[in-house]
C-alpha angles and dihedrals in degrees: 000000000000134000112253126193121200116200116203087021096165093066123107100248091040091056091051089053094044091055090052091049091048091048091056090061089208105106146057104232128203119188115209117202141158090231134059117266114278106215091221094064103033106115118219112254094034137104120219121215125183111219140178107227090202092060109078093183095059090043090055089051092049092051098051109130094009115140100185128027119195116192124207095163105147109249091202092062095051110046094180092045091226092149095057093041089053089048090053093048091047092047091055092048092048093049097246109173103206137025135185116193124214101282117119096146141062126356094229125044101189113131091017105099094176088067099046089109088070090062090053090055093045089054093045092053090052089048097052090047096044097103099028137358097259097156127028110218143169138195112228106211116177096160116226119351108253087214089074091068086066092064125175090024122081113231102170134057096247111002110103120224113262132188123241138178086275105075106188092170093062096027096240139114145184118235133177109243110249092016100080089129095054110135124248120187111211123191129167116241088235090059091047090053093049096049093045087055089050090049091053088054092046110110098199127084114285117242112243089241119040104192113188119202110192090157128353107202138158121235088251092053092049090052091049090052089049092051092051094047099040097042103246143035120291121248100248120204111198120208128190126235094236092060092045093050088051089054096253122133106192101191133121093236138042138201112268107181112079126200114264091240092065121087121236088246092058097037101096096047092042093052092056091043091052093053093047092042096050092047095047095042092048089055087056095050096253094138096050099104121200120238108236092128092048088054094047092051106028093164094059110107112215122211109261117233099229093047092048096046093043090059092046096049100036108123093002119133 
């Protein structure tokens, strides 16, 4: 049994992971948050601690005795990434053994400006470990949550539905012309939570990158699955790279459901940027996660995309 601290523990993905950690009954779990504990979301078997991420001294105190620190601090809400940098500094001072920054998405981040904060933290972790390995860390990268292809239906306990360029509800999709075989890694948030819990239990050294391949599919394969499940072929709107790179999305439809971390003021611009970013980055291989976690836990059976989506969409209009 080890003591685990979860920073940003009131977030949706964090809560999925916390439940998996609690279910293992193997850890003492402390949830770190800027806000006081809401009774409705305090998981049994956890301790809640209110912290100020700008105060390194109190963070060091909060992390005393912690073995593993998992961060779910939202990069979008902290452009300079001061909170996570302070967490890293405090973890080192407190003697924390292992750290996982707020990743939980694609392997690459090129063409996705809303995730540029992740690159700052990746570089900072390299910097603090440049002369000696003072903090073991890993980047959990499950690709896109398969749950999002169920939009508008909720398929997880906490994770809200979110639109993507694959619109199963309306049987349509956006694809970059000439990149129909671009890879998209799709993993359910439930599988992510389970393998993160396994990684916390793992006694060996964490790999620096923890790629998670729930499903490794091309755009074309996803559309074929969609056609089988939804009864007929999707209407595919093909866009060219030149238009995307110029910031133009020439499609007849747009994403409408924005991530909860985005403000209403930024929503419209962010939605277009997300569509363009996902399409451009997929053409560059950003969503092709590696498989370090699959190799660490070869007996873990990931949820298969077609099985999952068939259950979601069965009987739906």
